[in-house]
mmCIF file of C-alpha atoms in Angstrom:
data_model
loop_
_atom_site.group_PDB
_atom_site.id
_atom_site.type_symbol
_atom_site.label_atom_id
_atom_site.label_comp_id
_atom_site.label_asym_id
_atom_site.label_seq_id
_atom_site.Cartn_x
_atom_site.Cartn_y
_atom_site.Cartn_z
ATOM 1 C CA UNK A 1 8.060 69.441 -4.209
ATOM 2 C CA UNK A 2 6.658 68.032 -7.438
ATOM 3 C CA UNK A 3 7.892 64.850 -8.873
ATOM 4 C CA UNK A 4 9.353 65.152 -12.573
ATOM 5 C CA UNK A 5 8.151 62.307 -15.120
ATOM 6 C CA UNK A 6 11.136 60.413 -15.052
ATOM 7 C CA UNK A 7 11.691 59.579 -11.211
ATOM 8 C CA UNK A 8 7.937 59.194 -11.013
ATOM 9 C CA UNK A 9 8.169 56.023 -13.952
ATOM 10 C CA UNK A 10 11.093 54.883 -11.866
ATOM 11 C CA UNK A 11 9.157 54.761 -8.579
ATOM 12 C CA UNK A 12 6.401 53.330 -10.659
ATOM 13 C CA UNK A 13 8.419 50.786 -12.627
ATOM 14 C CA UNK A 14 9.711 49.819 -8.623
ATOM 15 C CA UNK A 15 5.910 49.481 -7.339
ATOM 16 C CA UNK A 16 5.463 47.301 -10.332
ATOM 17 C CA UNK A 17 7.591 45.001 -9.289
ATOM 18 C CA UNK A 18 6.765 44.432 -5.915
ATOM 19 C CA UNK A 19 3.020 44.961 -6.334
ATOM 20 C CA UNK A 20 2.230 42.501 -10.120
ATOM 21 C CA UNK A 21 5.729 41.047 -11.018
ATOM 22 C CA UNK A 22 3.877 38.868 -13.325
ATOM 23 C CA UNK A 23 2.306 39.428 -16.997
ATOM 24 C CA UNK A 24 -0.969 40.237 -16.544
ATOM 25 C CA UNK A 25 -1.452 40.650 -12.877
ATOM 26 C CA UNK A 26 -3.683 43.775 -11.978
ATOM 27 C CA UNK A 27 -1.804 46.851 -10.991
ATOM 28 C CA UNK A 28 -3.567 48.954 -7.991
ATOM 29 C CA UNK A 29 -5.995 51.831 -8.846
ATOM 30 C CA UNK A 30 -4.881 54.992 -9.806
ATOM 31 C CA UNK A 31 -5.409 56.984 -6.242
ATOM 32 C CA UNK A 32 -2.951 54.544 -4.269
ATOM 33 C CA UNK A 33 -0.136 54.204 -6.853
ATOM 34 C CA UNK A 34 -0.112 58.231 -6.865
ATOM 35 C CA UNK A 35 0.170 58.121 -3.439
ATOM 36 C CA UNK A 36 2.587 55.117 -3.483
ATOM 37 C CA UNK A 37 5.061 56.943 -6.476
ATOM 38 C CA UNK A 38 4.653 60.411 -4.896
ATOM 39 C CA UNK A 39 3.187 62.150 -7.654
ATOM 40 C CA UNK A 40 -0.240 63.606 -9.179
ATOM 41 C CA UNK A 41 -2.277 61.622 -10.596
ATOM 42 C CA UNK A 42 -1.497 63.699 -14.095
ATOM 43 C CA UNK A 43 2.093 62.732 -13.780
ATOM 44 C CA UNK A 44 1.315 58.963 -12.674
ATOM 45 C CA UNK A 45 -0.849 59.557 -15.935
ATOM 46 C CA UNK A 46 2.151 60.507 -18.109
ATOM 47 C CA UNK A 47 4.666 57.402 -16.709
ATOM 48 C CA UNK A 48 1.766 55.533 -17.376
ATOM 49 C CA UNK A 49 1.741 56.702 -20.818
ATOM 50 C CA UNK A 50 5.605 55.697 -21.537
ATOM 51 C CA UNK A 51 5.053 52.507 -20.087
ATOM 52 C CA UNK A 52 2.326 51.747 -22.138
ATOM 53 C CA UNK A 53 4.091 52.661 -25.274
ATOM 54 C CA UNK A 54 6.757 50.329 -24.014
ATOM 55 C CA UNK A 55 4.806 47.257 -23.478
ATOM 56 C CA UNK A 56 5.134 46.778 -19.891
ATOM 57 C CA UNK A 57 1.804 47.458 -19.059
ATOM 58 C CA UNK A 58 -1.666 48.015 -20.335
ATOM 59 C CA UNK A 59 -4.917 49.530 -19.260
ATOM 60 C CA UNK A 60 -8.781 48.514 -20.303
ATOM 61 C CA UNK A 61 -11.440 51.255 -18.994
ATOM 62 C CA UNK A 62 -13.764 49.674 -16.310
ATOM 63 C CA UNK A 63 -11.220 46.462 -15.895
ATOM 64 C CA UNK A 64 -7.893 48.445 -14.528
ATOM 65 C CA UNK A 65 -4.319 49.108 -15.579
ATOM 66 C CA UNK A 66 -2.623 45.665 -16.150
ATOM 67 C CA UNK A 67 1.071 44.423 -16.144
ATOM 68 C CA UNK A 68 2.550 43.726 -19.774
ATOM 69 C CA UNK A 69 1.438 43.421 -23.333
ATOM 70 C CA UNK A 70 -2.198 43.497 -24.007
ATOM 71 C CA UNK A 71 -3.721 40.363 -25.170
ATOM 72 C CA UNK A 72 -4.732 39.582 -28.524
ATOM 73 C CA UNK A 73 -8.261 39.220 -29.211
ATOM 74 C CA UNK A 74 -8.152 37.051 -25.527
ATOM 75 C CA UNK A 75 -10.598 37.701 -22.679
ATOM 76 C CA UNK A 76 -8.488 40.293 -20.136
ATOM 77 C CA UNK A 77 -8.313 37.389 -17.404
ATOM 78 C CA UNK A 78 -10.189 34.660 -16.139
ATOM 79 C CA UNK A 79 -9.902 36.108 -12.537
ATOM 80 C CA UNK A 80 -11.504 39.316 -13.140
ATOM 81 C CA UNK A 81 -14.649 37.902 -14.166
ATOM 82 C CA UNK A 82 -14.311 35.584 -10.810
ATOM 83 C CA UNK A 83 -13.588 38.993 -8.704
ATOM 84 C CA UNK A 84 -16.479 41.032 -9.876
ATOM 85 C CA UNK A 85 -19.227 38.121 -9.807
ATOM 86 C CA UNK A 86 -21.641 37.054 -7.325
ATOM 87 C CA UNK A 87 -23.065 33.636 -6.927
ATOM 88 C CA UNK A 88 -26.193 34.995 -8.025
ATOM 89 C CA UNK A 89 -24.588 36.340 -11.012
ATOM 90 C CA UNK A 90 -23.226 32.619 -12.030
ATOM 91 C CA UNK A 91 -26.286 30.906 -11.121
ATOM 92 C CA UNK A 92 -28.077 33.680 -14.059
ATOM 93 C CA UNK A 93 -25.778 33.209 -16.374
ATOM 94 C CA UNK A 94 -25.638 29.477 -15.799
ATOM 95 C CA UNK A 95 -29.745 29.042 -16.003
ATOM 96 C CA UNK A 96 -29.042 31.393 -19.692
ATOM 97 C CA UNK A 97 -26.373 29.170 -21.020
ATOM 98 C CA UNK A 98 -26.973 25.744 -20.097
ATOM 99 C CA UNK A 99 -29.980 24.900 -21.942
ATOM 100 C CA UNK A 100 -28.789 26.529 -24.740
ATOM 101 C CA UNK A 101 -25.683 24.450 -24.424
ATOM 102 C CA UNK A 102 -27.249 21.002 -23.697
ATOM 103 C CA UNK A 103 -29.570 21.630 -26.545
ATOM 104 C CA UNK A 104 -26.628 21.941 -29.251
ATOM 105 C CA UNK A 105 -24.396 18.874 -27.563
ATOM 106 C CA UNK A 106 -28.124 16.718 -28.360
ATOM 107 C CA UNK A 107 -28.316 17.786 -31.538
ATOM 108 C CA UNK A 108 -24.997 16.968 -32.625
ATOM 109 C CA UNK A 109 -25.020 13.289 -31.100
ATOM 110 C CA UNK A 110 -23.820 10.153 -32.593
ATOM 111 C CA UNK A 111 -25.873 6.964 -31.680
ATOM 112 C CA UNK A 112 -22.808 5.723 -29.026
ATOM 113 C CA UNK A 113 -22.959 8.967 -27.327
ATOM 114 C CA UNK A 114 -26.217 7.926 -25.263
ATOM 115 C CA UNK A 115 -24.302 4.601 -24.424
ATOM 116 C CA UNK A 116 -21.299 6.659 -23.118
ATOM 117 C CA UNK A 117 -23.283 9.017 -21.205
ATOM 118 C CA UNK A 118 -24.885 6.100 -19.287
ATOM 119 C CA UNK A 119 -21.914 4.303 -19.068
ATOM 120 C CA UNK A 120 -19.996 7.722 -17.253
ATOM 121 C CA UNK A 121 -23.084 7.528 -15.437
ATOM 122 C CA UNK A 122 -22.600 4.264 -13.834
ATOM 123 C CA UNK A 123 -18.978 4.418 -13.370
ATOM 124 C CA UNK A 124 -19.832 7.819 -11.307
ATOM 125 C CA UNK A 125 -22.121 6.468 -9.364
ATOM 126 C CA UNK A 126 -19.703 3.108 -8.519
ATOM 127 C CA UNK A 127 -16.808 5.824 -7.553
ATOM 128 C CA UNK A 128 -19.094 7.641 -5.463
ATOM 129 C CA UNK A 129 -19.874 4.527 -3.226
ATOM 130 C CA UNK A 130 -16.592 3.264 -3.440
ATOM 131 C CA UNK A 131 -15.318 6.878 -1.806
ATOM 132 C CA UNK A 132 -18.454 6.452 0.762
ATOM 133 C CA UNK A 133 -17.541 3.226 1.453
ATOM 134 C CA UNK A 134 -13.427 4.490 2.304
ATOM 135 C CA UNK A 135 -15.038 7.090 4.311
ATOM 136 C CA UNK A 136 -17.035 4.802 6.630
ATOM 137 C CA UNK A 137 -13.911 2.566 6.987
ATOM 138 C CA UNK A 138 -12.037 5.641 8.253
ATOM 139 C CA UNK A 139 -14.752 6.338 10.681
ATOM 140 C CA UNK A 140 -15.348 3.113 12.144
ATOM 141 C CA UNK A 141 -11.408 2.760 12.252
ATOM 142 C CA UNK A 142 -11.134 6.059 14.217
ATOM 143 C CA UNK A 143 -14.353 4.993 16.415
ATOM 144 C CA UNK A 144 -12.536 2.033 17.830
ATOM 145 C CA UNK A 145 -9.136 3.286 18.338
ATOM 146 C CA UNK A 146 -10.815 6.000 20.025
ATOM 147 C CA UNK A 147 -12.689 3.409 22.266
ATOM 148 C CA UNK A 148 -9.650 1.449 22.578
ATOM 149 C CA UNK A 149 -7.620 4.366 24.159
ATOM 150 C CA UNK A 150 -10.415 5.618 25.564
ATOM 151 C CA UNK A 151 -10.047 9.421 24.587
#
């Protein structure tokens, strides 16, 4: 029994809702919302299609089909960059940028900006024994109450 277009964008518009209620969220591949509508893929294709031309959702080759209006001029979402990078990846594209980056922000100082920086500086480094300090308290605390009832 083959599933005509309009009961296969109703199943679809269904999935949708349980599977990325929200704008933007990433709908599944292709080969499990066939399977999930009840359709081919060429008739998941052309619900697909309708939606589309209805705003409700939007596809970007290599990146998925998403739910929603496309964005305008935007990067696709912050999260698919996160998904499909490795911590090798960042730490690359980190050693490219960086420099690069730190290189502009000195050439664009004002003379106070070398004051502020050490002033941050200090501050961070008066926050970060004040926390170590907290911890230590904690521990010590815990050490004799554990002492003190003996477990």
């Amino acid at each position: 029994m083959q599933t005509d277009k309009e009961t296969a964008r109703a199943r679809l518009w269904h999935v949708l809702e349980e599977r990325a209620p929200a704008s933007g969220d990433r709908l599944p591949p292709e080969r499990v919302l066939k399977d999930l509508v009840g359709c081919s893929r060429e008739t998941l294709r052309a619900a697909f299609a309708t939606l589309e031309a209805q705003g409700e959702i939007w596809r970007h080759v290599g990146q998925g089909t998403f739910r929603g209006r496309a964005p305008l001029g935007q990067p696709v979402k912050d999260t698919l960059l996160l998904e499909a990078t490795t911590p090798a990846d960042l730490m690359d594209a980190r050693r490219l940028l960086e420099p690069q980056v730190a290189a502009a922000a000195a050439g664009r100082r004002v003379p106070g900006d070398i004051a502020l920086l050490r002033q941050r500086v200090a501050e961070g480094g008066r926050e970060i024994a004040r926390r170590a300090s907290v911890r230590m308290t904690r521990f010590t605390s815990r050490s004799l109450r554990s002492r003190a009832t003996r477990s």
